Amino acid sequence: MKDDDNLKRIYLTRHGETVFNVENRFQGQKDSPLTEKGIGQAKKLGKSLEAIEFDLVYSSPLGRACESCKYILGEKKNEIIKDDRLMEIKLDEWSGKPKEVLQRDYSEQLTYFWEKPKNFDLVGCETFQQLCDRTHEFISDILKQEFQNLLIVSHGVVIKSILMLWDGRDFDNFWTGEFIRSTSLSVIEFDEKLNGKIMLNADMKHL
């Protein structure tokens, strides 16, 4: 990407691999520690971004995101600003459960989650609309701030919801396109009128 001081850029990434990822469990807002692989992923992403000076750094307050953020920053001295709006989708009693258990006990809602997110509605859980409302509000707020390069470390569903603002997807196509893998990097670039364009989508070259 060509460096241009007149442009704002948001660098958006998911946390590194966690124990729950390896065990094929839903995470939601229940935390799970990074694996050694996950730590290595975050360090490699940080190495690929070491020449970029971040004016602002935001993270989900969940441990797996905050820890990944620290490894990504490395020797950089940025303050990590935690914002609850970047937390993963709230999944209540689904959190920490293996996917095969959910398939057995909640087959209809699990199908909605992956195939018809607009219809996902489970007591104690966020809907996809509620998730998008908070993440889109967050983006609206940070675009009012002064920065050139801004880093966000968050979660897969959150990142998909944010990218909806620029890639033309709707709820019927929420999961289409690139899957948000651990430490995959997306970059949104804005002109002086704050028109955004996705310059990089779930890139994994650093690994």
Short mmCIF file of N, CA and C in Angstrom, two decimals, residues 24-184:
data_model
loop_
_atom_site.label_atom_id
_atom_site.label_comp_id
_atom_site.label_asym_id
_atom_site.label_seq_id
_atom_site.Cartn_x
_atom_site.Cartn_y
_atom_site.Cartn_z
N ASN A 24 -12.07 -26.95 19.45
CA ASN A 24 -13.28 -26.79 18.64
C ASN A 24 -14.48 -26.42 19.51
N ARG A 25 -14.25 -25.47 20.43
CA ARG A 25 -15.31 -24.98 21.31
C ARG A 25 -15.71 -23.56 20.91
N PHE A 26 -16.97 -23.24 21.09
CA PHE A 26 -17.42 -21.86 20.92
C PHE A 26 -16.84 -21.03 22.07
N GLN A 27 -16.39 -19.81 21.75
CA GLN A 27 -15.77 -18.99 22.79
C GLN A 27 -16.70 -17.90 23.30
N GLY A 28 -17.29 -17.13 22.41
CA GLY A 28 -18.11 -16.02 22.85
C GLY A 28 -17.31 -15.11 23.76
N GLN A 29 -17.90 -14.69 24.85
CA GLN A 29 -17.22 -13.79 25.78
C GLN A 29 -16.56 -14.52 26.94
N LYS A 30 -16.54 -15.85 26.88
CA LYS A 30 -15.78 -16.64 27.85
C LYS A 30 -14.35 -16.76 27.33
N ASP A 31 -13.38 -16.52 28.21
CA ASP A 31 -12.02 -16.44 27.71
C ASP A 31 -11.32 -17.79 27.70
N SER A 32 -10.29 -17.87 26.89
CA SER A 32 -9.46 -19.05 26.74
C SER A 32 -8.05 -18.57 26.43
N PRO A 33 -7.02 -19.15 27.05
CA PRO A 33 -5.66 -18.64 26.85
C PRO A 33 -5.13 -18.91 25.45
N LEU A 34 -4.20 -18.06 25.04
CA LEU A 34 -3.51 -18.29 23.77
C LEU A 34 -2.66 -19.54 23.87
N THR A 35 -2.58 -20.28 22.78
CA THR A 35 -1.63 -21.39 22.69
C THR A 35 -0.26 -20.83 22.31
N GLU A 36 0.75 -21.67 22.37
CA GLU A 36 2.08 -21.24 21.92
C GLU A 36 2.04 -20.84 20.44
N LYS A 37 1.24 -21.57 19.67
CA LYS A 37 1.08 -21.22 18.26
C LYS A 37 0.44 -19.85 18.13
N GLY A 38 -0.58 -19.59 18.97
CA GLY A 38 -1.26 -18.30 18.94
C GLY A 38 -0.33 -17.15 19.28
N ILE A 39 0.53 -17.35 20.26
CA ILE A 39 1.52 -16.33 20.62
C ILE A 39 2.45 -16.08 19.44
N GLY A 40 2.89 -17.17 18.80
CA GLY A 40 3.77 -17.03 17.64
C GLY A 40 3.10 -16.31 16.49
N GLN A 41 1.82 -16.58 16.27
CA GLN A 41 1.08 -15.89 15.21
C GLN A 41 1.06 -14.38 15.45
N ALA A 42 0.78 -13.98 16.71
CA ALA A 42 0.71 -12.56 17.04
C ALA A 42 2.08 -11.90 16.88
N LYS A 43 3.14 -12.59 17.29
CA LYS A 43 4.49 -12.04 17.15
C LYS A 43 4.86 -11.86 15.68
N LYS A 44 4.47 -12.82 14.85
CA LYS A 44 4.78 -12.72 13.41
C LYS A 44 4.02 -11.56 12.77
N LEU A 45 2.75 -11.38 13.17
CA LEU A 45 2.00 -10.24 12.65
C LEU A 45 2.67 -8.94 13.09
N GLY A 46 3.07 -8.89 14.35
CA GLY A 46 3.75 -7.70 14.85
C GLY A 46 5.01 -7.40 14.06
N LYS A 47 5.78 -8.44 13.74
CA LYS A 47 7.00 -8.26 12.95
C LYS A 47 6.68 -7.66 11.59
N SER A 48 5.59 -8.11 10.98
CA SER A 48 5.22 -7.61 9.65
C SER A 48 4.73 -6.16 9.71
N LEU A 49 4.33 -5.70 10.89
CA LEU A 49 3.80 -4.35 11.05
C LEU A 49 4.77 -3.42 11.78
N GLU A 50 5.99 -3.86 12.04
CA GLU A 50 6.88 -3.10 12.90
C GLU A 50 7.25 -1.73 12.35
N ALA A 51 7.18 -1.55 11.04
CA ALA A 51 7.53 -0.25 10.45
C ALA A 51 6.38 0.76 10.53
N ILE A 52 5.22 0.30 10.93
CA ILE A 52 4.05 1.19 10.99
C ILE A 52 3.92 1.79 12.38
N GLU A 53 3.80 3.09 12.43
CA GLU A 53 3.57 3.78 13.70
C GLU A 53 2.06 3.95 13.90
N PHE A 54 1.55 3.34 14.95
CA PHE A 54 0.12 3.43 15.24
C PHE A 54 -0.14 4.63 16.15
N ASP A 55 -1.09 5.46 15.73
CA ASP A 55 -1.48 6.61 16.53
C ASP A 55 -2.44 6.21 17.64
N LEU A 56 -3.25 5.21 17.37
CA LEU A 56 -4.22 4.70 18.35
C LEU A 56 -4.27 3.19 18.26
N VAL A 57 -4.44 2.54 19.41
CA VAL A 57 -4.55 1.08 19.46
C VAL A 57 -5.75 0.71 20.33
N TYR A 58 -6.68 -0.03 19.76
CA TYR A 58 -7.87 -0.47 20.47
C TYR A 58 -7.90 -1.99 20.52
N SER A 59 -8.43 -2.50 21.63
CA SER A 59 -8.57 -3.95 21.78
C SER A 59 -9.87 -4.28 22.48
N SER A 60 -10.41 -5.44 22.13
CA SER A 60 -11.43 -6.05 22.98
C SER A 60 -10.82 -6.24 24.36
N PRO A 61 -11.62 -6.09 25.43
CA PRO A 61 -11.09 -6.30 26.78
C PRO A 61 -10.87 -7.76 27.15
N LEU A 62 -11.31 -8.70 26.31
CA LEU A 62 -11.11 -10.11 26.62
C LEU A 62 -9.62 -10.45 26.55
N GLY A 63 -9.19 -11.33 27.45
CA GLY A 63 -7.77 -11.62 27.60
C GLY A 63 -7.07 -12.05 26.34
N ARG A 64 -7.72 -12.90 25.54
CA ARG A 64 -7.06 -13.41 24.34
C ARG A 64 -6.75 -12.30 23.34
N ALA A 65 -7.58 -11.26 23.31
CA ALA A 65 -7.34 -10.13 22.42
C ALA A 65 -6.27 -9.20 23.00
N CYS A 66 -6.38 -8.90 24.29
CA CYS A 66 -5.39 -8.00 24.92
C CYS A 66 -3.99 -8.59 24.85
N GLU A 67 -3.87 -9.89 25.13
CA GLU A 67 -2.55 -10.53 25.08
C GLU A 67 -2.00 -10.53 23.66
N SER A 68 -2.86 -10.82 22.69
CA SER A 68 -2.43 -10.79 21.29
C SER A 68 -1.95 -9.39 20.93
N CYS A 69 -2.69 -8.38 21.40
CA CYS A 69 -2.34 -7.00 21.10
C CYS A 69 -0.94 -6.66 21.62
N LYS A 70 -0.63 -7.11 22.82
CA LYS A 70 0.70 -6.86 23.39
C LYS A 70 1.79 -7.49 22.55
N TYR A 71 1.56 -8.71 22.11
CA TYR A 71 2.56 -9.39 21.28
C TYR A 71 2.70 -8.72 19.92
N ILE A 72 1.60 -8.25 19.38
CA ILE A 72 1.64 -7.56 18.08
C ILE A 72 2.43 -6.25 18.20
N LEU A 73 2.20 -5.52 19.26
CA LEU A 73 2.90 -4.24 19.45
C LEU A 73 4.39 -4.44 19.73
N GLY A 74 4.74 -5.51 20.39
CA GLY A 74 6.15 -5.75 20.67
C GLY A 74 6.76 -4.64 21.50
N GLU A 75 7.76 -3.96 20.93
CA GLU A 75 8.47 -2.89 21.65
C GLU A 75 7.76 -1.54 21.54
N LYS A 76 6.70 -1.46 20.77
CA LYS A 76 5.98 -0.20 20.67
C LYS A 76 5.37 0.17 22.02
N LYS A 77 5.27 1.44 22.29
CA LYS A 77 4.82 1.92 23.60
C LYS A 77 3.37 2.42 23.60
N ASN A 78 2.61 2.05 22.62
CA ASN A 78 1.22 2.53 22.55
C ASN A 78 0.40 2.09 23.76
N GLU A 79 -0.48 2.97 24.20
CA GLU A 79 -1.49 2.59 25.18
C GLU A 79 -2.52 1.71 24.47
N ILE A 80 -2.91 0.63 25.12
CA ILE A 80 -3.97 -0.23 24.58
C ILE A 80 -5.29 0.21 25.19
N ILE A 81 -6.17 0.74 24.35
CA ILE A 81 -7.47 1.23 24.81
C ILE A 81 -8.48 0.09 24.66
N LYS A 82 -9.06 -0.31 25.78
CA LYS A 82 -10.02 -1.41 25.76
C LYS A 82 -11.44 -0.86 25.61
N ASP A 83 -12.18 -1.46 24.70
CA ASP A 83 -13.55 -1.00 24.45
C ASP A 83 -14.48 -2.21 24.40
N ASP A 84 -15.49 -2.20 25.26
CA ASP A 84 -16.42 -3.34 25.35
C ASP A 84 -17.14 -3.61 24.03
N ARG A 85 -17.24 -2.61 23.18
CA ARG A 85 -17.95 -2.80 21.91
C ARG A 85 -17.18 -3.71 20.96
N LEU A 86 -15.92 -3.99 21.30
CA LEU A 86 -15.11 -4.89 20.47
C LEU A 86 -15.11 -6.32 20.99
N MET A 87 -15.87 -6.58 22.07
CA MET A 87 -15.96 -7.95 22.58
C MET A 87 -16.65 -8.85 21.57
N GLU A 88 -16.31 -10.14 21.64
CA GLU A 88 -16.96 -11.12 20.78
C GLU A 88 -18.45 -11.16 21.06
N ILE A 89 -19.21 -11.69 20.12
CA ILE A 89 -20.66 -11.81 20.29
C ILE A 89 -20.96 -12.59 21.58
N LYS A 90 -21.94 -12.12 22.33
CA LYS A 90 -22.32 -12.77 23.58
C LYS A 90 -23.11 -14.04 23.26
N LEU A 91 -22.60 -15.19 23.75
CA LEU A 91 -23.23 -16.47 23.45
C LEU A 91 -23.69 -17.21 24.70
N ASP A 92 -23.60 -16.56 25.85
CA ASP A 92 -24.14 -17.08 27.11
C ASP A 92 -23.73 -18.55 27.31
N GLU A 93 -24.71 -19.46 27.44
CA GLU A 93 -24.38 -20.84 27.80
C GLU A 93 -23.70 -21.62 26.67
N TRP A 94 -23.66 -21.09 25.47
CA TRP A 94 -22.89 -21.73 24.40
C TRP A 94 -21.39 -21.61 24.65
N SER A 95 -20.99 -20.58 25.37
CA SER A 95 -19.56 -20.30 25.53
C SER A 95 -18.85 -21.45 26.23
N GLY A 96 -17.78 -21.92 25.62
CA GLY A 96 -16.99 -23.01 26.18
C GLY A 96 -17.45 -24.39 25.82
N LYS A 97 -18.60 -24.49 25.15
CA LYS A 97 -19.12 -25.81 24.80
C LYS A 97 -18.60 -26.29 23.44
N PRO A 98 -18.31 -27.59 23.33
CA PRO A 98 -17.88 -28.14 22.04
C PRO A 98 -18.98 -28.00 20.99
N LYS A 99 -18.57 -27.84 19.76
CA LYS A 99 -19.55 -27.65 18.69
C LYS A 99 -20.47 -28.86 18.52
N GLU A 100 -19.94 -30.05 18.79
CA GLU A 100 -20.80 -31.24 18.64
C GLU A 100 -21.91 -31.26 19.68
N VAL A 101 -21.67 -30.69 20.86
CA VAL A 101 -22.71 -30.61 21.89
C VAL A 101 -23.80 -29.64 21.45
N LEU A 102 -23.39 -28.52 20.88
CA LEU A 102 -24.36 -27.55 20.39
C LEU A 102 -25.16 -28.12 19.22
N GLN A 103 -24.51 -28.90 18.39
CA GLN A 103 -25.21 -29.53 17.27
C GLN A 103 -26.29 -30.48 17.79
N ARG A 104 -26.00 -31.14 18.87
CA ARG A 104 -26.97 -32.08 19.46
C ARG A 104 -28.11 -31.35 20.17
N ASP A 105 -27.78 -30.32 20.95
CA ASP A 105 -28.76 -29.69 21.83
C ASP A 105 -29.44 -28.45 21.24
N TYR A 106 -28.80 -27.83 20.26
CA TYR A 106 -29.33 -26.57 19.71
C TYR A 106 -29.23 -26.58 18.18
N SER A 107 -29.58 -27.66 17.57
CA SER A 107 -29.31 -27.83 16.14
C SER A 107 -29.95 -26.72 15.29
N GLU A 108 -31.19 -26.34 15.61
CA GLU A 108 -31.86 -25.32 14.80
C GLU A 108 -31.15 -23.97 14.93
N GLN A 109 -30.86 -23.54 16.16
CA GLN A 109 -30.20 -22.25 16.35
C GLN A 109 -28.77 -22.26 15.83
N LEU A 110 -28.10 -23.40 15.90
CA LEU A 110 -26.74 -23.49 15.35
C LEU A 110 -26.78 -23.34 13.83
N THR A 111 -27.79 -23.92 13.21
CA THR A 111 -27.96 -23.75 11.76
C THR A 111 -28.22 -22.29 11.44
N TYR A 112 -29.07 -21.64 12.22
CA TYR A 112 -29.31 -20.21 12.01
C TYR A 112 -28.02 -19.41 12.15
N PHE A 113 -27.23 -19.73 13.17
CA PHE A 113 -25.98 -18.99 13.44
C PHE A 113 -25.09 -18.96 12.20
N TRP A 114 -24.93 -20.12 11.56
CA TRP A 114 -24.00 -20.22 10.43
C TRP A 114 -24.65 -19.96 9.07
N GLU A 115 -25.94 -20.24 8.95
CA GLU A 115 -26.58 -20.16 7.63
C GLU A 115 -27.62 -19.04 7.50
N LYS A 116 -28.27 -18.68 8.59
CA LYS A 116 -29.28 -17.61 8.55
C LYS A 116 -29.13 -16.72 9.79
N PRO A 117 -28.00 -15.99 9.87
CA PRO A 117 -27.73 -15.20 11.08
C PRO A 117 -28.86 -14.25 11.48
N LYS A 118 -29.60 -13.79 10.49
CA LYS A 118 -30.72 -12.88 10.76
C LYS A 118 -31.76 -13.54 11.67
N ASN A 119 -31.85 -14.88 11.64
CA ASN A 119 -32.84 -15.61 12.42
C ASN A 119 -32.30 -16.11 13.76
N PHE A 120 -31.00 -15.92 14.00
CA PHE A 120 -30.42 -16.40 15.25
C PHE A 120 -30.95 -15.57 16.41
N ASP A 121 -31.62 -16.23 17.35
CA ASP A 121 -32.24 -15.53 18.48
C ASP A 121 -32.39 -16.51 19.62
N LEU A 122 -31.47 -16.45 20.56
CA LEU A 122 -31.42 -17.39 21.66
C LEU A 122 -31.37 -16.61 22.97
N VAL A 123 -32.15 -17.02 23.93
CA VAL A 123 -32.21 -16.32 25.22
C VAL A 123 -30.81 -16.21 25.82
N GLY A 124 -30.45 -14.99 26.21
CA GLY A 124 -29.14 -14.77 26.83
C GLY A 124 -28.04 -14.45 25.84
N CYS A 125 -28.32 -14.59 24.56
CA CYS A 125 -27.32 -14.32 23.53
C CYS A 125 -27.64 -13.02 22.80
N GLU A 126 -26.63 -12.43 22.22
CA GLU A 126 -26.85 -11.28 21.34
C GLU A 126 -27.36 -11.76 19.99
N THR A 127 -28.18 -10.98 19.36
CA THR A 127 -28.49 -11.21 17.96
C THR A 127 -27.38 -10.60 17.12
N PHE A 128 -27.32 -10.97 15.87
CA PHE A 128 -26.32 -10.38 14.98
C PHE A 128 -26.59 -8.89 14.77
N GLN A 129 -27.86 -8.50 14.81
CA GLN A 129 -28.19 -7.08 14.69
C GLN A 129 -27.65 -6.30 15.88
N GLN A 130 -27.79 -6.84 17.07
CA GLN A 130 -27.26 -6.16 18.26
C GLN A 130 -25.74 -6.05 18.20
N LEU A 131 -25.10 -7.11 17.73
CA LEU A 131 -23.65 -7.07 17.56
C LEU A 131 -23.25 -5.97 16.60
N CYS A 132 -23.91 -5.92 15.45
CA CYS A 132 -23.57 -4.92 14.44
C CYS A 132 -23.85 -3.51 14.93
N ASP A 133 -24.91 -3.35 15.69
CA ASP A 133 -25.23 -2.02 16.22
C ASP A 133 -24.07 -1.48 17.05
N ARG A 134 -23.50 -2.32 17.91
CA ARG A 134 -22.43 -1.81 18.78
C ARG A 134 -21.09 -1.65 18.04
N THR A 135 -20.80 -2.58 17.14
CA THR A 135 -19.52 -2.47 16.42
C THR A 135 -19.56 -1.30 15.44
N HIS A 136 -20.68 -1.07 14.80
CA HIS A 136 -20.78 0.04 13.85
C HIS A 136 -20.78 1.38 14.58
N GLU A 137 -21.36 1.42 15.76
CA GLU A 137 -21.29 2.62 16.59
C GLU A 137 -19.85 2.92 16.95
N PHE A 138 -19.09 1.87 17.31
CA PHE A 138 -17.68 2.04 17.64
C PHE A 138 -16.91 2.64 16.48
N ILE A 139 -17.10 2.10 15.28
CA ILE A 139 -16.39 2.61 14.11
C ILE A 139 -16.77 4.06 13.84
N SER A 140 -18.04 4.39 13.96
CA SER A 140 -18.48 5.77 13.77
C SER A 140 -17.77 6.71 14.74
N ASP A 141 -17.61 6.26 15.98
CA ASP A 141 -16.96 7.09 16.99
C ASP A 141 -15.47 7.28 16.73
N ILE A 142 -14.78 6.20 16.36
CA ILE A 142 -13.33 6.36 16.19
C ILE A 142 -12.98 7.15 14.94
N LEU A 143 -13.85 7.14 13.94
CA LEU A 143 -13.56 7.91 12.73
C LEU A 143 -13.64 9.41 12.98
N LYS A 144 -14.19 9.81 14.12
CA LYS A 144 -14.22 11.23 14.49
C LYS A 144 -12.90 11.67 15.11
N GLN A 145 -12.02 10.71 15.41
CA GLN A 145 -10.76 11.02 16.06
C GLN A 145 -9.67 11.30 15.03
N GLU A 146 -8.61 11.96 15.50
CA GLU A 146 -7.47 12.25 14.64
C GLU A 146 -6.48 11.08 14.69
N PHE A 147 -6.19 10.50 13.55
CA PHE A 147 -5.17 9.46 13.46
C PHE A 147 -4.84 9.23 11.99
N GLN A 148 -3.70 8.62 11.77
CA GLN A 148 -3.38 8.14 10.43
C GLN A 148 -3.47 6.62 10.39
N ASN A 149 -2.83 5.96 11.35
CA ASN A 149 -2.87 4.50 11.43
C ASN A 149 -3.44 4.08 12.78
N LEU A 150 -4.45 3.22 12.73
CA LEU A 150 -5.13 2.76 13.94
C LEU A 150 -5.21 1.25 13.92
N LEU A 151 -4.85 0.62 15.03
CA LEU A 151 -4.89 -0.84 15.14
C LEU A 151 -6.06 -1.27 16.01
N ILE A 152 -6.80 -2.28 15.55
CA ILE A 152 -7.87 -2.89 16.33
C ILE A 152 -7.60 -4.39 16.42
N VAL A 153 -7.60 -4.92 17.66
CA VAL A 153 -7.47 -6.36 17.87
C VAL A 153 -8.78 -6.85 18.48
N SER A 154 -9.43 -7.77 17.79
CA SER A 154 -10.76 -8.17 18.23
C SER A 154 -11.00 -9.65 17.92
N HIS A 155 -12.20 -9.96 17.42
CA HIS A 155 -12.66 -11.35 17.29
C HIS A 155 -13.31 -11.57 15.92
N GLY A 156 -13.42 -12.83 15.55
CA GLY A 156 -13.88 -13.17 14.21
C GLY A 156 -15.22 -12.59 13.81
N VAL A 157 -16.24 -12.79 14.66
CA VAL A 157 -17.57 -12.31 14.31
C VAL A 157 -17.61 -10.78 14.30
N VAL A 158 -16.89 -10.18 15.24
CA VAL A 158 -16.82 -8.72 15.29
C VAL A 158 -16.20 -8.16 14.01
N ILE A 159 -15.11 -8.76 13.57
CA ILE A 159 -14.44 -8.27 12.37
C ILE A 159 -15.32 -8.43 11.14
N LYS A 160 -16.01 -9.55 11.02
CA LYS A 160 -16.94 -9.74 9.91
C LYS A 160 -18.02 -8.65 9.93
N SER A 161 -18.50 -8.32 11.13
CA SER A 161 -19.56 -7.30 11.23
C SER A 161 -19.03 -5.93 10.83
N ILE A 162 -17.79 -5.62 11.19
CA ILE A 162 -17.21 -4.32 10.83
C ILE A 162 -16.99 -4.23 9.32
N LEU A 163 -16.50 -5.29 8.72
CA LEU A 163 -16.22 -5.27 7.28
C LEU A 163 -17.50 -5.13 6.45
N MET A 164 -18.65 -5.48 7.05
CA MET A 164 -19.93 -5.30 6.35
C MET A 164 -20.16 -3.85 5.93
N LEU A 165 -19.54 -2.93 6.65
CA LEU A 165 -19.73 -1.52 6.34
C LEU A 165 -19.19 -1.15 4.97
N TRP A 166 -18.26 -1.96 4.44
CA TRP A 166 -17.61 -1.60 3.17
C TRP A 166 -17.62 -2.68 2.10
N ASP A 167 -18.01 -3.91 2.45
CA ASP A 167 -17.92 -4.95 1.42
C ASP A 167 -19.26 -5.34 0.80
N GLY A 168 -20.34 -4.65 1.21
CA GLY A 168 -21.63 -4.86 0.55
C GLY A 168 -22.42 -6.06 1.02
N ARG A 169 -21.92 -6.80 2.02
CA ARG A 169 -22.68 -7.95 2.51
C ARG A 169 -23.88 -7.49 3.34
N ASP A 170 -24.89 -8.37 3.41
CA ASP A 170 -26.01 -8.18 4.34
C ASP A 170 -26.07 -9.40 5.25
N PHE A 171 -27.08 -9.47 6.11
CA PHE A 171 -27.14 -10.58 7.06
C PHE A 171 -27.30 -11.93 6.38
N ASP A 172 -27.95 -11.95 5.24
CA ASP A 172 -28.12 -13.22 4.52
C ASP A 172 -26.79 -13.77 4.02
N ASN A 173 -25.80 -12.88 3.91
CA ASN A 173 -24.49 -13.29 3.39
C ASN A 173 -23.37 -12.98 4.39
N PHE A 174 -23.74 -13.03 5.67
CA PHE A 174 -22.79 -12.61 6.70
C PHE A 174 -21.47 -13.37 6.63
N TRP A 175 -21.54 -14.68 6.39
CA TRP A 175 -20.33 -15.50 6.43
C TRP A 175 -19.65 -15.69 5.08
N THR A 176 -20.17 -15.07 4.04
CA THR A 176 -19.53 -15.21 2.74
C THR A 176 -18.21 -14.45 2.72
N GLY A 177 -17.38 -14.79 1.76
CA GLY A 177 -16.08 -14.13 1.64
C GLY A 177 -15.03 -14.81 2.50
N GLU A 178 -13.96 -14.09 2.76
CA GLU A 178 -12.83 -14.65 3.49
C GLU A 178 -13.20 -14.97 4.93
N PHE A 179 -12.75 -16.13 5.40
CA PHE A 179 -12.93 -16.48 6.81
C PHE A 179 -11.88 -15.72 7.63
N ILE A 180 -12.27 -15.25 8.80
CA ILE A 180 -11.37 -14.47 9.64
C ILE A 180 -10.57 -15.44 10.52
N ARG A 181 -9.38 -15.79 10.07
CA ARG A 181 -8.54 -16.72 10.81
C ARG A 181 -7.72 -15.99 11.88
N SER A 182 -7.10 -16.76 12.73
CA SER A 182 -6.32 -16.18 13.82
C SER A 182 -5.21 -15.28 13.29
N THR A 183 -5.20 -14.04 13.72
CA THR A 183 -4.27 -12.96 13.34
C THR A 183 -4.33 -12.58 11.87
N SER A 184 -5.38 -12.98 11.16
CA SER A 184 -5.53 -12.49 9.78
C SER A 184 -5.67 -10.97 9.83
#
